[in-house]
Amino acid sequence: VPDRLIQALEAAVGERHVLTDAAMTSGYDVDWTGRFRGRSRAVVRPRDLEQVAAVVGACREAGVAVVPQGGNTGLVGGSVPLAGEVVLSLRRLDWLDPVDALACQVTAGAGTSLAALQRHVDASGLAFGVDLGARDSATVGGMAATNAGGLRLLRYGAMRAQVVGVEAVLSDGTVIRHLGGLTKDNTGYDLAGLLCGSEGTLAVITALRLRLVPRYDERVVALLSFSGVRAALDAVAVLRTTLAALEAAELFFEDGLALVCDQLGLRRPFARAYPVYLLVECADRVDPMPLLAAAVEQLAAEDVAVAADGPRRAELWRYREAHTEAINALGPPVKLDVTLPGAALEAFVGEVREVLRTVCPEGRCYLFGHAADGNLHVNVAGAPAEATEVEDVVLNLVASMGGSISAEHGIGTAKRGWLHLNRSKEEIALFATIKRALDPDGILNPNVLLP
Ligand code: FAD
Ligand code: 2HG
Ligand code: ZN
């Protein structure tokens, strides 16, 4: 029996771009960590806005749900077809308009990778405010849909702060477009802001108007070691108040550093081990070294490694950025991504290790993250695949300390069961009302975000 939906999808995008063979769809069916795996009814690869609208229309008509997918680097199981959905891959929408230097903005297709955007704007002497380790694959559409945070949030904010306009396809195939990028534009609801963090549940983002920031070529990276978390957090407070050029302040621990060095065959940064490390980057138009050196003098750092040239800076960054791949090499971890109020961070680090020892003594817990944002990544390797005790104890601890159960990766399918820890039933009911208004048939990523 001919599959009417597949025929309609082929008519919309051409046979070559409708993949149904398992060998062809496998890369789209499993998430980056290997923890979330499904089987798509089909993977559809439209080329442009019109084709996206036609695909959404065909799926709606057939009553089949759609999972929008960008670079498939999401870490909460939101980008893969866990219930036989059609995967709508946006990767071919990878066009970039010329940079608008006067407005300091650029318009990009949703499938543009972050690395391609960075290269494009760099040539105009500008930069993009969000950076993250998955830059070669993550797309700007996926980054907006998850409201990605990343490594420079303390200076430029999350993705929502960069998005000044959006084009998207609604669940009935309607196109909304507001890409003018006017700096002042109080003409009603902020639809771009609403779609940021909506995780593919409200509309399919096809293009974005993005704010750009100055490109600072004078950069210094310092790796500082500390005797404990308190000393490292005190250092972050000093650096934030004294260094306007501060762009990153990243925290990790000795067990994570040892794992990274081991897995990647890297030389250790210091002659001896320390409990806690802080990686700091400053960027400016003039050499930030003198100001950074003066600030470091005020800190209780045990040891310091400083790098100004590009390759050495990258070497220091590797110790922090490679945590995700080094941990994944131990097998798919339980990944949690939480924010704590600054005042509770130190206590959380002690308590989370304690509760994990109780519920999952066989697990290895790695903590690292974006110190200035109060954002810690809690990764547990070696936990039983089906158990939810780890998530349960950690997320309840986070909520009891006034924190957020998702700092930057989103809710996806992975954290859906715990949304009530942070959002009241009135808020969740309002989420459902918004979802119904935009997607009455429930075809856009129906298994994500909402409980
Ligand atoms: P996908 O994974 O394809 O999709 C993510 C979600 O967005 C899904 O729910 C999907 O349905 C939806 N979506 C995708 N495209 C669209 C679209 N066009 N329209 C509507 N919905 C869409 N995240 C951070 O926040 N900070 C970090 O520092 C960070 N570092 C990372 C480092 C590594 C090594 C890895 C693997 C991941 C990291 N991430 C980080 C997570 C991930 O890169 C981000 O969540 C990123 O924003 C996902 O982009 P993507 O294009 O891969 O989206
Ligand atoms: C990072 O900050 C990313 O490196 C990934 O957000 C975090 O692997 C993780 O848990
Ligand atoms: Zn992160």
XYZ file of C-alpha atoms and ligand atoms in Angstrom:
515
model
C 0.000 0.000 0.000
C 1.557 3.352 -0.950
C 2.179 5.551 2.089
C 0.214 8.745 1.355
C 2.240 10.822 3.789
C 5.584 9.742 2.303
C 4.229 10.564 -1.157
C 3.144 14.013 -0.006
C 6.539 14.639 1.631
C 8.334 13.545 -1.541
C 6.148 15.888 -3.556
C 7.083 18.705 -1.168
C 10.870 18.308 -1.028
C 11.827 15.765 -3.699
C 12.394 12.033 -3.230
C 16.097 12.423 -2.447
C 15.318 14.423 0.668
C 12.845 12.046 2.268
C 14.843 9.375 4.083
C 13.109 6.239 5.322
C 15.861 3.654 5.207
C 17.186 2.911 8.732
C 20.784 3.183 7.538
C 20.071 6.731 6.341
C 17.952 7.875 9.287
C 20.068 6.465 12.115
C 22.076 9.661 12.653
C 18.819 11.596 13.114
C 17.196 8.969 15.338
C 19.672 9.074 18.221
C 20.812 12.028 20.309
C 24.406 13.234 20.757
C 24.900 11.321 24.010
C 23.473 8.029 22.743
C 21.005 7.957 25.637
C 17.855 8.849 23.660
C 17.102 6.681 20.648
C 13.957 6.264 18.549
C 12.954 5.438 14.987
C 11.554 8.136 12.721
C 8.718 7.488 10.304
C 10.809 9.574 7.881
C 13.490 12.242 7.929
C 12.577 15.178 5.691
C 15.159 17.705 4.562
C 13.469 20.819 3.118
C 15.575 23.438 1.360
C 13.611 26.614 2.077
C 10.682 28.259 3.828
C 8.076 27.120 1.282
C 9.188 23.499 1.558
C 9.101 23.680 5.385
C 5.518 24.979 5.218
C 4.557 22.188 2.789
C 6.094 19.513 5.052
C 4.314 20.822 8.148
C 1.047 21.006 6.177
C 1.389 17.404 4.934
C 2.140 16.088 8.430
C -0.776 17.981 9.921
C -3.108 16.613 7.293
C -1.922 13.088 8.031
C -2.133 13.678 11.791
C 1.525 12.755 12.202
C 3.749 14.569 14.692
C 6.945 16.386 13.706
C 10.223 16.772 15.584
C 12.130 19.824 14.301
C 15.841 19.071 14.304
C 18.868 21.300 13.782
C 22.354 20.019 14.570
C 21.009 17.315 16.914
C 23.422 18.389 19.662
C 20.654 18.963 22.219
C 21.245 17.193 25.535
C 17.693 16.634 26.827
C 16.268 14.178 24.277
C 14.140 16.863 22.586
C 15.501 16.577 19.055
C 14.950 12.887 18.356
C 11.831 10.922 17.337
C 11.108 8.841 20.432
C 7.515 8.058 19.352
C 7.863 7.459 15.612
C 7.539 11.118 14.605
C 8.708 12.611 11.315
C 12.045 14.380 11.756
C 12.019 17.789 10.073
C 15.701 18.576 9.566
C 16.400 22.281 9.102
C 20.066 21.857 8.235
C 19.694 22.752 4.550
C 18.364 26.215 5.498
C 21.947 27.324 5.982
C 22.037 30.655 4.125
C 23.482 33.895 5.502
C 22.689 37.427 4.374
C 25.495 39.993 4.216
C 26.296 41.535 7.599
C 24.459 44.803 8.291
C 27.377 46.695 9.862
C 25.328 49.819 10.622
C 22.722 47.883 12.617
C 25.312 45.341 13.873
C 22.970 42.554 12.842
C 22.748 39.685 10.393
C 19.892 37.523 9.095
C 20.557 33.766 8.982
C 18.711 30.657 7.900
C 17.762 28.472 10.867
C 20.061 25.667 9.725
C 23.216 27.794 9.761
C 25.789 26.282 12.095
C 27.186 28.480 14.839
C 30.713 28.018 13.407
C 29.570 29.190 9.947
C 27.894 32.240 11.511
C 31.072 33.008 13.487
C 33.259 32.820 10.359
C 30.820 34.994 8.395
C 30.582 37.823 10.930
C 34.291 37.674 11.790
C 35.066 38.820 8.249
C 33.127 42.032 9.010
C 35.035 42.727 12.232
C 32.106 41.625 14.398
C 31.304 38.614 16.553
C 28.297 36.663 17.814
C 27.531 36.841 21.532
C 26.827 33.160 22.195
C 29.535 30.524 21.912
C 29.427 26.845 22.868
C 31.440 23.683 22.456
C 29.045 22.164 19.895
C 29.658 25.126 17.533
C 30.482 23.028 14.453
C 27.095 21.264 14.473
C 24.632 23.304 16.572
C 22.393 25.488 14.386
C 21.140 28.974 15.154
C 17.542 27.686 14.908
C 18.219 24.971 17.489
C 20.084 27.433 19.689
C 17.118 29.804 19.641
C 14.652 26.947 20.220
C 16.607 25.935 23.347
C 17.587 29.491 24.349
C 21.181 28.253 24.528
C 23.461 29.877 27.088
C 27.069 28.858 26.630
C 30.474 30.195 27.506
C 30.012 33.968 27.267
C 26.619 34.444 28.869
C 28.011 36.592 31.669
C 28.936 39.251 29.094
C 26.281 38.997 26.369
C 23.345 37.015 27.742
C 21.683 33.886 26.359
C 20.327 33.320 22.864
C 17.097 35.199 23.590
C 19.143 38.371 24.084
C 20.653 37.992 20.584
C 17.439 37.305 18.650
C 15.916 40.539 17.365
C 13.596 39.044 14.780
C 12.196 35.722 13.663
C 10.583 33.951 10.730
C 8.682 30.755 11.501
C 6.137 28.296 10.170
C 3.129 27.656 12.409
C 1.501 24.258 12.753
C -1.123 25.075 10.085
C 1.543 26.116 7.576
C 1.070 29.871 8.160
C 4.294 31.894 7.951
C 5.079 34.657 10.425
C 7.963 36.971 9.588
C 9.309 39.882 11.649
C 12.915 40.265 10.554
C 13.280 44.051 10.322
C 15.588 44.181 13.329
C 14.426 47.593 14.512
C 16.188 48.340 17.764
C 13.082 49.985 19.194
C 9.877 48.202 18.270
C 7.166 48.081 20.926
C 4.376 46.850 18.682
C 2.891 44.091 20.753
C 3.773 40.595 21.883
C 7.418 39.559 21.587
C 6.945 36.516 19.346
C 10.678 36.001 18.851
C 11.100 35.958 22.623
C 8.265 33.440 22.943
C 9.806 31.083 20.399
C 13.189 31.263 22.173
C 13.138 28.342 24.595
C 9.992 26.803 23.059
C 11.948 23.657 22.044
C 10.104 23.072 18.777
C 6.684 22.904 20.442
C 5.140 26.148 19.134
C 6.486 26.721 15.617
C 9.308 25.775 13.273
C 11.896 28.560 13.177
C 13.152 29.105 9.627
C 15.211 32.321 9.930
C 16.533 34.675 12.590
C 17.666 38.287 12.709
C 20.604 38.274 15.112
C 22.343 40.960 17.132
C 26.125 41.103 16.722
C 28.762 42.358 19.159
C 32.215 43.924 18.707
C 35.045 41.552 17.806
C 37.743 41.808 20.464
C 41.065 40.509 19.202
C 43.150 41.099 22.324
C 42.499 38.031 24.446
C 43.996 36.448 27.521
C 43.015 33.140 29.103
C 44.048 32.219 32.646
C 43.648 28.893 34.392
C 43.580 29.371 38.163
C 43.648 26.656 40.804
C 42.061 26.868 44.257
C 41.922 24.980 47.506
C 38.109 24.846 47.452
C 34.844 26.026 45.894
C 34.461 28.988 48.256
C 37.828 30.447 47.223
C 36.986 29.994 43.526
C 33.575 31.686 43.876
C 35.107 34.568 45.834
C 37.538 34.960 42.943
C 34.661 35.124 40.440
C 33.079 37.927 42.473
C 36.348 39.924 42.451
C 36.895 39.360 38.727
C 33.334 40.373 37.835
C 33.545 43.606 39.754
C 37.027 44.604 38.564
C 37.266 43.426 34.943
C 34.902 44.951 32.382
C 36.572 42.756 29.739
C 35.661 39.508 31.544
C 34.033 37.148 29.046
C 34.110 33.724 30.703
C 34.529 32.227 34.174
C 34.285 28.435 34.030
C 34.537 26.064 36.965
C 35.712 22.456 37.110
C 37.126 19.988 39.595
C 40.141 17.712 39.883
C 38.240 14.514 39.022
C 36.973 16.089 35.757
C 40.412 17.421 34.848
C 41.994 14.021 35.497
C 39.373 12.324 33.300
C 39.854 14.839 30.457
C 43.665 14.481 30.573
C 43.329 10.726 30.644
C 40.765 10.409 27.837
C 42.392 12.955 25.534
C 46.000 12.214 26.388
C 46.629 15.817 27.514
C 49.494 17.006 29.732
C 48.284 18.227 33.107
C 48.302 22.036 33.406
C 50.155 22.199 36.735
C 52.877 20.154 38.420
C 50.420 19.106 41.131
C 46.676 18.590 41.485
C 44.306 21.087 43.163
C 40.692 20.545 44.248
C 39.095 23.259 42.070
C 39.973 25.113 38.846
C 38.644 28.305 37.294
C 39.195 29.133 33.640
C 38.903 32.839 32.926
C 38.936 34.716 29.617
C 39.212 38.470 29.069
C 38.786 40.127 25.677
C 39.190 43.758 24.736
C 40.463 46.166 22.068
C 43.624 46.738 24.120
C 45.695 44.045 25.789
C 43.733 42.913 28.890
C 46.845 41.262 30.413
C 47.862 44.090 32.798
C 44.380 44.437 34.292
C 43.904 40.674 34.543
C 47.318 40.242 36.184
C 46.484 42.963 38.738
C 43.122 41.325 39.503
C 44.689 37.879 39.889
C 47.052 39.350 42.492
C 44.022 39.948 44.723
C 42.814 36.332 44.512
C 43.565 33.348 46.695
C 44.719 31.312 43.694
C 47.198 28.538 44.418
C 48.708 28.398 40.946
C 48.108 30.228 37.664
C 48.744 29.444 33.980
C 48.256 32.316 31.533
C 48.000 32.231 27.734
C 47.800 35.077 25.233
C 48.520 33.391 21.903
C 45.737 31.522 20.109
C 47.048 27.932 20.237
C 47.984 28.114 23.932
C 44.611 29.704 24.780
C 42.895 26.830 22.974
C 44.985 24.336 24.981
C 43.762 25.813 28.254
C 40.142 25.875 27.005
C 40.429 22.195 26.062
C 40.623 21.221 29.768
C 37.140 22.709 30.257
C 35.419 22.175 26.903
C 36.413 18.509 26.606
C 34.512 17.522 29.766
C 31.380 16.581 27.757
C 33.146 14.240 25.322
C 35.434 12.753 28.012
C 32.440 11.904 30.217
C 30.486 10.500 27.268
C 33.380 8.163 26.499
C 32.461 6.352 29.759
C 28.993 5.579 28.304
C 25.848 7.747 28.112
C 25.681 9.654 31.414
C 22.703 10.975 33.345
C 23.023 14.658 32.475
C 21.637 17.404 34.619
C 22.081 21.114 34.070
C 21.079 23.264 37.002
C 21.331 26.799 38.340
C 21.731 27.618 42.023
C 21.521 30.997 43.674
C 25.147 32.134 44.115
C 24.884 31.902 47.889
C 23.842 28.220 47.707
C 26.404 26.972 45.164
C 29.097 25.895 47.608
C 26.650 23.986 49.811
C 25.095 22.349 46.745
C 28.447 20.970 45.580
C 28.891 19.157 48.905
C 25.295 18.017 49.217
C 24.841 16.750 45.683
C 27.874 14.473 45.988
C 26.489 13.228 49.298
C 22.983 12.381 48.003
C 24.430 10.718 44.925
C 26.662 8.526 47.077
C 23.511 7.380 48.858
C 21.245 6.630 45.879
C 23.874 5.610 43.338
C 27.078 4.496 45.035
C 28.318 2.923 41.799
C 28.004 6.214 39.845
C 30.825 8.689 39.229
C 29.674 12.279 39.579
C 31.374 15.025 37.565
C 30.567 18.674 38.219
C 31.553 21.583 35.999
C 29.944 24.671 34.567
C 29.523 28.368 34.146
C 30.533 29.767 37.544
C 29.357 33.329 37.034
C 25.855 32.136 36.083
C 25.502 29.780 39.056
C 25.132 27.045 36.415
C 26.537 23.617 37.227
C 26.474 20.600 34.931
C 25.948 17.495 37.022
C 26.942 14.419 35.038
C 26.651 10.950 36.529
C 28.529 8.175 34.724
C 27.779 4.547 35.411
C 24.228 5.048 36.738
C 21.711 2.333 35.768
C 20.148 3.377 32.423
C 16.481 3.126 33.452
C 16.696 4.440 37.016
C 15.265 7.894 37.705
C 16.428 8.148 41.347
C 19.480 10.154 40.310
C 17.414 12.799 38.526
C 14.883 12.733 41.317
C 17.217 13.381 44.236
C 19.349 15.945 42.433
C 16.456 17.948 40.974
C 14.569 17.941 44.274
C 17.709 19.150 46.037
C 18.115 21.917 43.455
C 14.506 23.044 43.852
C 14.730 22.958 47.641
C 17.707 25.313 47.425
C 15.866 27.797 45.187
C 17.519 26.681 41.942
C 16.409 25.854 38.397
C 16.217 22.253 37.096
C 17.315 23.455 33.661
C 19.809 26.263 33.330
C 20.444 26.224 29.581
C 19.770 22.860 27.911
C 15.980 22.976 28.238
C 13.399 20.491 29.489
C 13.098 18.202 26.434
C 11.786 14.755 27.218
C 14.436 14.199 29.887
C 13.232 16.730 32.498
C 9.511 16.811 31.668
C 8.530 14.850 34.750
C 10.137 17.427 37.043
C 8.877 20.696 35.518
C 6.465 21.092 38.442
C 9.449 21.598 40.755
C 10.050 25.021 39.189
C 6.732 25.990 37.605
C 3.403 26.362 39.407
C 0.299 24.553 38.178
C -1.077 27.910 37.037
C 2.054 28.512 34.940
C 1.932 25.007 33.458
C -1.770 25.509 32.630
C -0.849 28.749 30.841
C 1.895 26.896 28.928
C -0.786 24.400 27.812
C -3.110 27.239 26.726
C -0.335 28.789 24.625
C 0.527 25.394 23.151
C -3.129 24.743 22.195
C -3.463 28.195 20.615
C -0.429 27.722 18.388
C -0.631 23.990 17.797
C -4.264 22.871 18.278
C -3.641 19.442 16.747
C -0.555 18.833 18.857
C 1.725 17.924 15.975
C 4.807 19.989 16.907
C 7.157 18.033 19.193
C 4.227 16.855 21.364
C 6.392 14.792 23.729
C 8.629 17.639 24.792
C 8.552 20.249 27.546
C 4.948 20.008 28.766
C 4.190 17.259 31.281
P 18.837 20.260 18.167
O 19.587 19.417 19.119
O 18.672 19.745 16.796
O 17.390 20.587 18.779
C 17.248 21.060 20.083
C 15.770 21.426 20.338
O 15.395 22.521 19.512
C 14.800 20.313 20.018
O 13.712 20.390 20.902
C 14.339 20.640 18.606
O 13.043 20.140 18.322
C 14.353 22.148 18.615
N 14.685 22.766 17.318
C 15.832 22.631 16.609
N 15.800 23.403 15.517
C 14.598 24.036 15.517
C 13.967 24.972 14.647
N 14.570 25.430 13.545
N 12.716 25.391 14.959
C 12.090 24.957 16.071
N 12.635 24.070 16.922
C 13.881 23.622 16.660
N 24.052 24.177 25.293
C 24.152 25.340 25.972
O 23.142 26.005 26.212
N 25.369 25.798 26.400
C 26.516 25.114 26.163
O 27.596 25.536 26.577
C 26.442 23.893 25.418
N 27.560 23.193 25.116
C 27.448 22.010 24.458
C 28.614 21.271 24.178
C 28.527 20.059 23.528
C 29.792 19.288 23.231
C 27.265 19.545 23.146
C 27.137 18.243 22.416
C 26.110 20.272 23.400
C 26.186 21.498 24.059
N 25.044 22.260 24.344
C 25.150 23.449 25.007
C 23.707 21.758 23.964
C 23.292 22.084 22.507
O 24.404 22.335 21.702
C 22.349 23.262 22.492
O 21.144 22.905 23.131
C 22.012 23.774 21.075
O 21.280 24.947 21.225
C 21.219 22.798 20.233
O 21.247 23.215 18.880
P 20.922 22.171 17.721
O 20.887 22.890 16.422
O 21.865 21.027 17.788
O 19.458 21.721 18.123
C 28.943 22.844 28.563
O 28.837 23.832 29.270
C 27.702 22.275 27.949
O 30.037 22.346 28.274
C 27.559 20.760 28.084
O 26.572 22.934 28.380
C 27.373 20.333 29.505
O 27.948 18.070 29.001
C 27.315 18.833 29.730
O 26.651 18.409 30.687
Zn 26.996 24.575 29.680
